[in-house]
Amino acid sequence: MASDSASFVCINCGTNTPADASGAPLATCIICDEPRQYIHVDGQAWTTLDALKKDDTYSNVFKPTEADPENMISIATTPQYAIGQRGILIRTPKGNILWDCITYIDVETIARVKKLGGLKAIVISHPHYYSSLKDWSDAFGGIPVYTHVNDKQWVQRPADNHIFWEGTTLDLLDGEVKVLCPGGHFDGSSLLLWNKNLLVADTMMVAASRKSVSFMYSFPNYWPLPPNEVKAIWKCVRPYEVENILGAWIGKEIMGNGRNIIFQSAKLYIQYSGHEVSKYFGPSAEELTFP
């Protein structure tokens, strides 16, 4: 697999970024050098995807999800690299989609994905998980990569077939897969809904208890979202049946009753943020009735 020699990987977030005009890495990673992320305590540092592969330290593991072990498979790097998120391979009757990207990709990973049916498209939730999106697209024949237009400014190294979608919903594979954009964590923060499984990335965070979710502007820096944005996330999810919730890391999955858990979590978040819940939510029966 060919690699763009004039690009560098941030060691902190794993995002692949083009070199500057002289061929050197940028002074800082724009993904990390803003309030939702952070620059590493030792300062900005870069590597390359080729260097990571030559190191022989890293490999990718494929692990069936709890929600659908056969058709939803986590792909994550071991040992953990950068943020450590997983991609989720979704195997549908109309083709496969990769939800979110990871930095590391090698010939073994490509072969394993092809054995599982290959990929028709990549959908990425938000800028923290852009990672090596172009390399993933190129590895599977230049398949489209979908990111929301509201986050276009953060895409530093787009795929050749990069699609910036607009609006609040996107149907893929003849409606087999639905992508939702409620915003919140980023203006273009997105969710993916397939077969009553909601893939949430950082639009909401699956809690350690696996019984609730939380909503934050910045998770590492502990900055909360305002209640109106939490309400907007709930309103985006409300029309759909959601059973299971799959978060950004292996094991971060809530099994069953997902839609109600999101609703109850949103109310608790607003309550413990010091706001009056009734200003943002109506009676439970009304809120939980499908439109």
mmCIF file with all atom_site columns, N, CA and C in Angstrom, residues 51-93:
data_model
loop_
_atom_site.group_PDB
_atom_site.id
_atom_site.type_symbol
_atom_site.label_atom_id
_atom_site.label_alt_id
_atom_site.label_comp_id
_atom_site.label_asym_id
_atom_site.label_entity_id
_atom_site.label_seq_id
_atom_site.pdbx_PDB_ins_code
_atom_site.Cartn_x
_atom_site.Cartn_y
_atom_site.Cartn_z
_atom_site.occupancy
_atom_site.B_iso_or_equiv
_atom_site.pdbx_formal_charge
_atom_site.auth_seq_id
_atom_site.auth_comp_id
_atom_site.auth_asym_id
_atom_site.auth_atom_id
_atom_site.pdbx_PDB_model_num
ATOM 1   N N  . ALA A 1 51 ? 6.585   4.810   9.217  1.00 0.00 ? 51 ALA A N  1
ATOM 2   C CA . ALA A 1 51 ? 7.424   4.548   10.398 1.00 0.00 ? 51 ALA A CA 1
ATOM 3   C C  . ALA A 1 51 ? 6.705   3.643   11.385 1.00 0.00 ? 51 ALA A C  1
ATOM 4   N N  . LEU A 1 52 ? 5.417   3.846   11.560 1.00 0.00 ? 52 LEU A N  1
ATOM 5   C CA . LEU A 1 52 ? 4.650   2.996   12.468 1.00 0.00 ? 52 LEU A CA 1
ATOM 6   C C  . LEU A 1 52 ? 4.650   1.546   11.988 1.00 0.00 ? 52 LEU A C  1
ATOM 7   N N  . LYS A 1 53 ? 4.524   1.344   10.689 1.00 0.00 ? 53 LYS A N  1
ATOM 8   C CA . LYS A 1 53 ? 4.491   -0.022  10.151 1.00 0.00 ? 53 LYS A CA 1
ATOM 9   C C  . LYS A 1 53 ? 5.864   -0.688  10.250 1.00 0.00 ? 53 LYS A C  1
ATOM 10  N N  . LYS A 1 54 ? 6.919   0.077   10.063 1.00 0.00 ? 54 LYS A N  1
ATOM 11  C CA . LYS A 1 54 ? 8.270   -0.494  10.144 1.00 0.00 ? 54 LYS A CA 1
ATOM 12  C C  . LYS A 1 54 ? 8.660   -0.854  11.575 1.00 0.00 ? 54 LYS A C  1
ATOM 13  N N  . ASP A 1 55 ? 8.002   -0.223  12.540 1.00 0.00 ? 55 ASP A N  1
ATOM 14  C CA . ASP A 1 55 ? 8.317   -0.432  13.957 1.00 0.00 ? 55 ASP A CA 1
ATOM 15  C C  . ASP A 1 55 ? 8.002   -1.859  14.413 1.00 0.00 ? 55 ASP A C  1
ATOM 16  N N  . ASP A 1 56 ? 7.024   -2.503  13.806 1.00 0.00 ? 56 ASP A N  1
ATOM 17  C CA . ASP A 1 56 ? 6.570   -3.843  14.179 1.00 0.00 ? 56 ASP A CA 1
ATOM 18  C C  . ASP A 1 56 ? 5.957   -3.910  15.576 1.00 0.00 ? 56 ASP A C  1
ATOM 19  N N  . THR A 1 57 ? 5.713   -2.749  16.160 1.00 0.00 ? 57 THR A N  1
ATOM 20  C CA . THR A 1 57 ? 5.098   -2.724  17.493 1.00 0.00 ? 57 THR A CA 1
ATOM 21  C C  . THR A 1 57 ? 3.591   -2.913  17.399 1.00 0.00 ? 57 THR A C  1
ATOM 22  N N  . TYR A 1 58 ? 3.000   -2.363  16.361 1.00 0.00 ? 58 TYR A N  1
ATOM 23  C CA . TYR A 1 58 ? 1.546   -2.259  16.298 1.00 0.00 ? 58 TYR A CA 1
ATOM 24  C C  . TYR A 1 58 ? 0.927   -3.288  15.359 1.00 0.00 ? 58 TYR A C  1
ATOM 25  N N  . SER A 1 59 ? -0.293  -3.641  15.680 1.00 0.00 ? 59 SER A N  1
ATOM 26  C CA . SER A 1 59 ? -1.122  -4.456  14.800 1.00 0.00 ? 59 SER A CA 1
ATOM 27  C C  . SER A 1 59 ? -2.571  -4.132  15.118 1.00 0.00 ? 59 SER A C  1
ATOM 28  N N  . ASN A 1 60 ? -3.471  -4.538  14.250 1.00 0.00 ? 60 ASN A N  1
ATOM 29  C CA . ASN A 1 60 ? -4.889  -4.297  14.475 1.00 0.00 ? 60 ASN A CA 1
ATOM 30  C C  . ASN A 1 60 ? -5.599  -5.584  14.874 1.00 0.00 ? 60 ASN A C  1
ATOM 31  N N  . VAL A 1 61 ? -6.478  -5.463  15.843 1.00 0.00 ? 61 VAL A N  1
ATOM 32  C CA . VAL A 1 61 ? -7.278  -6.602  16.287 1.00 0.00 ? 61 VAL A CA 1
ATOM 33  C C  . VAL A 1 61 ? -8.708  -6.420  15.793 1.00 0.00 ? 61 VAL A C  1
ATOM 34  N N  . PHE A 1 62 ? -9.337  -7.527  15.451 1.00 0.00 ? 62 PHE A N  1
ATOM 35  C CA . PHE A 1 62 ? -10.726 -7.550  15.016 1.00 0.00 ? 62 PHE A CA 1
ATOM 36  C C  . PHE A 1 62 ? -11.519 -8.281  16.092 1.00 0.00 ? 62 PHE A C  1
ATOM 37  N N  . LYS A 1 63 ? -12.505 -7.597  16.642 1.00 0.00 ? 63 LYS A N  1
ATOM 38  C CA . LYS A 1 63 ? -13.265 -8.196  17.732 1.00 0.00 ? 63 LYS A CA 1
ATOM 39  C C  . LYS A 1 63 ? -14.756 -7.998  17.486 1.00 0.00 ? 63 LYS A C  1
ATOM 40  N N  . PRO A 1 64 ? -15.536 -9.086  17.501 1.00 0.00 ? 64 PRO A N  1
ATOM 41  C CA . PRO A 1 64 ? -16.980 -8.941  17.326 1.00 0.00 ? 64 PRO A CA 1
ATOM 42  C C  . PRO A 1 64 ? -17.594 -8.063  18.416 1.00 0.00 ? 64 PRO A C  1
ATOM 43  N N  . THR A 1 65 ? -18.533 -7.235  18.041 1.00 0.00 ? 65 THR A N  1
ATOM 44  C CA . THR A 1 65 ? -19.236 -6.425  19.031 1.00 0.00 ? 65 THR A CA 1
ATOM 45  C C  . THR A 1 65 ? -20.261 -7.280  19.768 1.00 0.00 ? 65 THR A C  1
ATOM 46  N N  . GLU A 1 66 ? -20.652 -6.826  20.937 1.00 0.00 ? 66 GLU A N  1
ATOM 47  C CA . GLU A 1 66 ? -21.722 -7.502  21.666 1.00 0.00 ? 66 GLU A CA 1
ATOM 48  C C  . GLU A 1 66 ? -23.060 -7.332  20.960 1.00 0.00 ? 66 GLU A C  1
ATOM 49  N N  . ALA A 1 67 ? -23.260 -6.157  20.354 1.00 0.00 ? 67 ALA A N  1
ATOM 50  C CA . ALA A 1 67 ? -24.555 -5.844  19.757 1.00 0.00 ? 67 ALA A CA 1
ATOM 51  C C  . ALA A 1 67 ? -24.891 -6.758  18.583 1.00 0.00 ? 67 ALA A C  1
ATOM 52  N N  . ASP A 1 68 ? -23.899 -7.106  17.770 1.00 0.00 ? 68 ASP A N  1
ATOM 53  C CA . ASP A 1 68 ? -24.103 -7.979  16.611 1.00 0.00 ? 68 ASP A CA 1
ATOM 54  C C  . ASP A 1 68 ? -22.760 -8.592  16.248 1.00 0.00 ? 68 ASP A C  1
ATOM 55  N N  . PRO A 1 69 ? -22.411 -9.709  16.893 1.00 0.00 ? 69 PRO A N  1
ATOM 56  C CA . PRO A 1 69 ? -21.060 -10.268 16.728 1.00 0.00 ? 69 PRO A CA 1
ATOM 57  C C  . PRO A 1 69 ? -20.696 -10.640 15.303 1.00 0.00 ? 69 PRO A C  1
ATOM 58  N N  . GLU A 1 70 ? -21.672 -11.001 14.494 1.00 0.00 ? 70 GLU A N  1
ATOM 59  C CA . GLU A 1 70 ? -21.380 -11.427 13.136 1.00 0.00 ? 70 GLU A CA 1
ATOM 60  C C  . GLU A 1 70 ? -21.255 -10.262 12.166 1.00 0.00 ? 70 GLU A C  1
ATOM 61  N N  . ASN A 1 71 ? -22.054 -9.232  12.369 1.00 0.00 ? 71 ASN A N  1
ATOM 62  C CA . ASN A 1 71 ? -22.173 -8.178  11.362 1.00 0.00 ? 71 ASN A CA 1
ATOM 63  C C  . ASN A 1 71 ? -21.623 -6.823  11.784 1.00 0.00 ? 71 ASN A C  1
ATOM 64  N N  . MET A 1 72 ? -21.187 -6.679  13.027 1.00 0.00 ? 72 MET A N  1
ATOM 65  C CA . MET A 1 72 ? -20.572 -5.433  13.482 1.00 0.00 ? 72 MET A CA 1
ATOM 66  C C  . MET A 1 72 ? -19.282 -5.802  14.206 1.00 0.00 ? 72 MET A C  1
ATOM 67  N N  . ILE A 1 73 ? -18.170 -5.454  13.607 1.00 0.00 ? 73 ILE A N  1
ATOM 68  C CA . ILE A 1 73 ? -16.871 -5.924  14.094 1.00 0.00 ? 73 ILE A CA 1
ATOM 69  C C  . ILE A 1 73 ? -15.976 -4.730  14.390 1.00 0.00 ? 73 ILE A C  1
ATOM 70  N N  . SER A 1 74 ? -15.458 -4.679  15.609 1.00 0.00 ? 74 SER A N  1
ATOM 71  C CA . SER A 1 74 ? -14.536 -3.619  16.015 1.00 0.00 ? 74 SER A CA 1
ATOM 72  C C  . SER A 1 74 ? -13.158 -3.857  15.414 1.00 0.00 ? 74 SER A C  1
ATOM 73  N N  . ILE A 1 75 ? -12.536 -2.765  14.959 1.00 0.00 ? 75 ILE A N  1
ATOM 74  C CA . ILE A 1 75 ? -11.140 -2.807  14.509 1.00 0.00 ? 75 ILE A CA 1
ATOM 75  C C  . ILE A 1 75 ? -10.384 -1.778  15.337 1.00 0.00 ? 75 ILE A C  1
ATOM 76  N N  . ALA A 1 76 ? -9.392  -2.225  16.086 1.00 0.00 ? 76 ALA A N  1
ATOM 77  C CA . ALA A 1 76 ? -8.642  -1.325  16.959 1.00 0.00 ? 76 ALA A CA 1
ATOM 78  C C  . ALA A 1 76 ? -7.183  -1.730  16.986 1.00 0.00 ? 76 ALA A C  1
ATOM 79  N N  . THR A 1 77 ? -6.331  -0.770  17.277 1.00 0.00 ? 77 THR A N  1
ATOM 80  C CA . THR A 1 77 ? -4.885  -0.991  17.262 1.00 0.00 ? 77 THR A CA 1
ATOM 81  C C  . THR A 1 77 ? -4.390  -1.400  18.635 1.00 0.00 ? 77 THR A C  1
ATOM 82  N N  . THR A 1 78 ? -3.513  -2.392  18.643 1.00 0.00 ? 78 THR A N  1
ATOM 83  C CA . THR A 1 78 ? -2.866  -2.819  19.881 1.00 0.00 ? 78 THR A CA 1
ATOM 84  C C  . THR A 1 78 ? -1.348  -2.795  19.700 1.00 0.00 ? 78 THR A C  1
ATOM 85  N N  . PRO A 1 79 ? -0.573  -2.293  20.692 1.00 0.00 ? 79 PRO A N  1
ATOM 86  C CA . PRO A 1 79 ? -1.071  -1.560  21.853 1.00 0.00 ? 79 PRO A CA 1
ATOM 87  C C  . PRO A 1 79 ? -1.771  -0.281  21.418 1.00 0.00 ? 79 PRO A C  1
ATOM 88  N N  . GLN A 1 80 ? -2.553  0.283   22.329 1.00 0.00 ? 80 GLN A N  1
ATOM 89  C CA . GLN A 1 80 ? -3.350  1.459   21.966 1.00 0.00 ? 80 GLN A CA 1
ATOM 90  C C  . GLN A 1 80 ? -2.471  2.552   21.387 1.00 0.00 ? 80 GLN A C  1
ATOM 91  N N  . TYR A 1 81 ? -2.946  3.135   20.289 1.00 0.00 ? 81 TYR A N  1
ATOM 92  C CA . TYR A 1 81 ? -2.217  4.248   19.686 1.00 0.00 ? 81 TYR A CA 1
ATOM 93  C C  . TYR A 1 81 ? -3.074  5.506   19.721 1.00 0.00 ? 81 TYR A C  1
ATOM 94  N N  . ALA A 1 82 ? -2.462  6.631   20.122 1.00 0.00 ? 82 ALA A N  1
ATOM 95  C CA . ALA A 1 82 ? -3.125  7.943   20.155 1.00 0.00 ? 82 ALA A CA 1
ATOM 96  C C  . ALA A 1 82 ? -4.405  7.863   20.996 1.00 0.00 ? 82 ALA A C  1
ATOM 97  N N  . ILE A 1 83 ? -5.531  8.303   20.472 1.00 0.00 ? 83 ILE A N  1
ATOM 98  C CA . ILE A 1 83 ? -6.767  8.325   21.258 1.00 0.00 ? 83 ILE A CA 1
ATOM 99  C C  . ILE A 1 83 ? -7.260  6.922   21.549 1.00 0.00 ? 83 ILE A C  1
ATOM 100 N N  . GLY A 1 84 ? -7.016  5.995   20.639 1.00 0.00 ? 84 GLY A N  1
ATOM 101 C CA . GLY A 1 84 ? -7.348  4.594   20.897 1.00 0.00 ? 84 GLY A CA 1
ATOM 102 C C  . GLY A 1 84 ? -8.747  4.176   20.499 1.00 0.00 ? 84 GLY A C  1
ATOM 103 N N  . GLN A 1 85 ? -9.444  5.001   19.710 1.00 0.00 ? 85 GLN A N  1
ATOM 104 C CA . GLN A 1 85 ? -10.800 4.645   19.298 1.00 0.00 ? 85 GLN A CA 1
ATOM 105 C C  . GLN A 1 85 ? -10.798 3.425   18.392 1.00 0.00 ? 85 GLN A C  1
ATOM 106 N N  . ARG A 1 86 ? -11.954 2.849   18.225 1.00 0.00 ? 86 ARG A N  1
ATOM 107 C CA . ARG A 1 86 ? -12.118 1.753   17.283 1.00 0.00 ? 86 ARG A CA 1
ATOM 108 C C  . ARG A 1 86 ? -12.835 2.233   16.027 1.00 0.00 ? 86 ARG A C  1
ATOM 109 N N  . GLY A 1 87 ? -12.573 1.561   14.922 1.00 0.00 ? 87 GLY A N  1
ATOM 110 C CA . GLY A 1 87 ? -13.473 1.622   13.788 1.00 0.00 ? 87 GLY A CA 1
ATOM 111 C C  . GLY A 1 87 ? -14.447 0.468   13.931 1.00 0.00 ? 87 GLY A C  1
ATOM 112 N N  . ILE A 1 88 ? -15.636 0.606   13.360 1.00 0.00 ? 88 ILE A N  1
ATOM 113 C CA . ILE A 1 88 ? -16.600 -0.491  13.406 1.00 0.00 ? 88 ILE A CA 1
ATOM 114 C C  . ILE A 1 88 ? -16.981 -0.853  11.973 1.00 0.00 ? 88 ILE A C  1
ATOM 115 N N  . LEU A 1 89 ? -16.669 -2.084  11.598 1.00 0.00 ? 89 LEU A N  1
ATOM 116 C CA . LEU A 1 89 ? -17.031 -2.610  10.293 1.00 0.00 ? 89 LEU A CA 1
ATOM 117 C C  . LEU A 1 89 ? -18.470 -3.112  10.360 1.00 0.00 ? 89 LEU A C  1
ATOM 118 N N  . ILE A 1 90 ? -19.329 -2.521  9.540  1.00 0.00 ? 90 ILE A N  1
ATOM 119 C CA . ILE A 1 90 ? -20.745 -2.889  9.522  1.00 0.00 ? 90 ILE A CA 1
ATOM 120 C C  . ILE A 1 90 ? -21.003 -3.680  8.250  1.00 0.00 ? 90 ILE A C  1
ATOM 121 N N  . ARG A 1 91 ? -21.399 -4.930  8.407  1.00 0.00 ? 91 ARG A N  1
ATOM 122 C CA . ARG A 1 91 ? -21.633 -5.821  7.275  1.00 0.00 ? 91 ARG A CA 1
ATOM 123 C C  . ARG A 1 91 ? -23.133 -5.878  6.999  1.00 0.00 ? 91 ARG A C  1
ATOM 124 N N  . THR A 1 92 ? -23.570 -5.196  5.956  1.00 0.00 ? 92 THR A N  1
ATOM 125 C CA . THR A 1 92 ? -24.990 -5.148  5.634  1.00 0.00 ? 92 THR A CA 1
ATOM 126 C C  . THR A 1 92 ? -25.258 -5.969  4.370  1.00 0.00 ? 92 THR A C  1
ATOM 127 N N  . PRO A 1 93 ? -26.521 -6.313  4.116  1.00 0.00 ? 93 PRO A N  1
ATOM 128 C CA . PRO A 1 93 ? -26.853 -7.060  2.892  1.00 0.00 ? 93 PRO A CA 1
ATOM 129 C C  . PRO A 1 93 ? -26.532 -6.284  1.616  1.00 0.00 ? 93 PRO A C  1
#
